[in-house]
Coordinates of C-alpha atoms in Angstrom, one line a residue:
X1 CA 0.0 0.0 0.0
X2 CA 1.2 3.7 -1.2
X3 CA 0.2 5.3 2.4
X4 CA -3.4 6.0 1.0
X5 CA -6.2 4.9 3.8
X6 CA -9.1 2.7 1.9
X7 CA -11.9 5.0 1.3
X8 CA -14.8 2.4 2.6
X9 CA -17.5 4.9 4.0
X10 CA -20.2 6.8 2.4
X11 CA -21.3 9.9 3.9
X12 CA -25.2 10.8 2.4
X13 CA -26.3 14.0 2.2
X14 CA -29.1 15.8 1.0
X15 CA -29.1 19.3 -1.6
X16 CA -31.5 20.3 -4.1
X17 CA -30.8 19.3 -7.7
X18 CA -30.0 22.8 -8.7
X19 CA -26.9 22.9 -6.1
X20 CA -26.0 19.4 -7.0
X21 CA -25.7 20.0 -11.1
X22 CA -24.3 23.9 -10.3
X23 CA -21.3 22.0 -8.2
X24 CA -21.2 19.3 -10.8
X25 CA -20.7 21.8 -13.3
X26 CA -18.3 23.7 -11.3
X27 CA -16.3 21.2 -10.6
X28 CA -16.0 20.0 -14.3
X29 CA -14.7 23.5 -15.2
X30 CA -12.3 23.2 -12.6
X31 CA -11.1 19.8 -14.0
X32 CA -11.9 18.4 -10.6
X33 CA -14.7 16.4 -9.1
X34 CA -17.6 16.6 -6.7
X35 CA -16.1 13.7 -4.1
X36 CA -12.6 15.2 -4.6
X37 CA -13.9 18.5 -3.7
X38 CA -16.1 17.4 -0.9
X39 CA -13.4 14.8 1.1
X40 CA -11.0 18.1 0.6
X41 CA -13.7 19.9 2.4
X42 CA -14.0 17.6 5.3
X43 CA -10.5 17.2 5.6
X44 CA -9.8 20.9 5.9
X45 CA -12.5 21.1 8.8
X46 CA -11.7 18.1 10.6
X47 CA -8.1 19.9 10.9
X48 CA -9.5 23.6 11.5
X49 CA -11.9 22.4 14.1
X50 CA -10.7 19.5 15.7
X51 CA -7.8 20.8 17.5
X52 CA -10.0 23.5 19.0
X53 CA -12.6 21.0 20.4
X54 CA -9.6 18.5 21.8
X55 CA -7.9 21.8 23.6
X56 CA -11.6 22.4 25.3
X57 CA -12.0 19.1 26.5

C-alpha cells in the first residue's frame, strides 16, 4: 500500500438538484470532481476544528 487509507465509508447528504448540477458543473470546469472537492472539504474542517474542540476538552 502507497500510504493511502481505503476510502470504505459513504457519507449521504441531501441538496437540491439545482446545487448538485451547479457543483457538478463547477467542478467540471475546474477539472476536478464533486467527491474530490467534498473529502477536501471535510478534511480541511476536521483539521481547522478538531484541534480547537480537543484543547476544550
Amino acid at each position: 500500500m502507497t500510504g493511502k487509507k481505503k476510502k470504505d465509508a459513504q457519507l449521504l447528504i441531501r441538496i437540491t438538484a439545482e446545487e448538485r448540477d451547479r457543483f457538478i458543473r463547477l467542478c467540471e470546469e475546474m477539472d476536478t470532481s464533486a467527491a474530490r472537492e467534498v473529502r477536501g472539504f471535510i478534511r480541511q474542517f476536521i483539521e481547522t476544528n478538531y484541534s480547537a474542540e480537543e484543547e476544550s476538552r
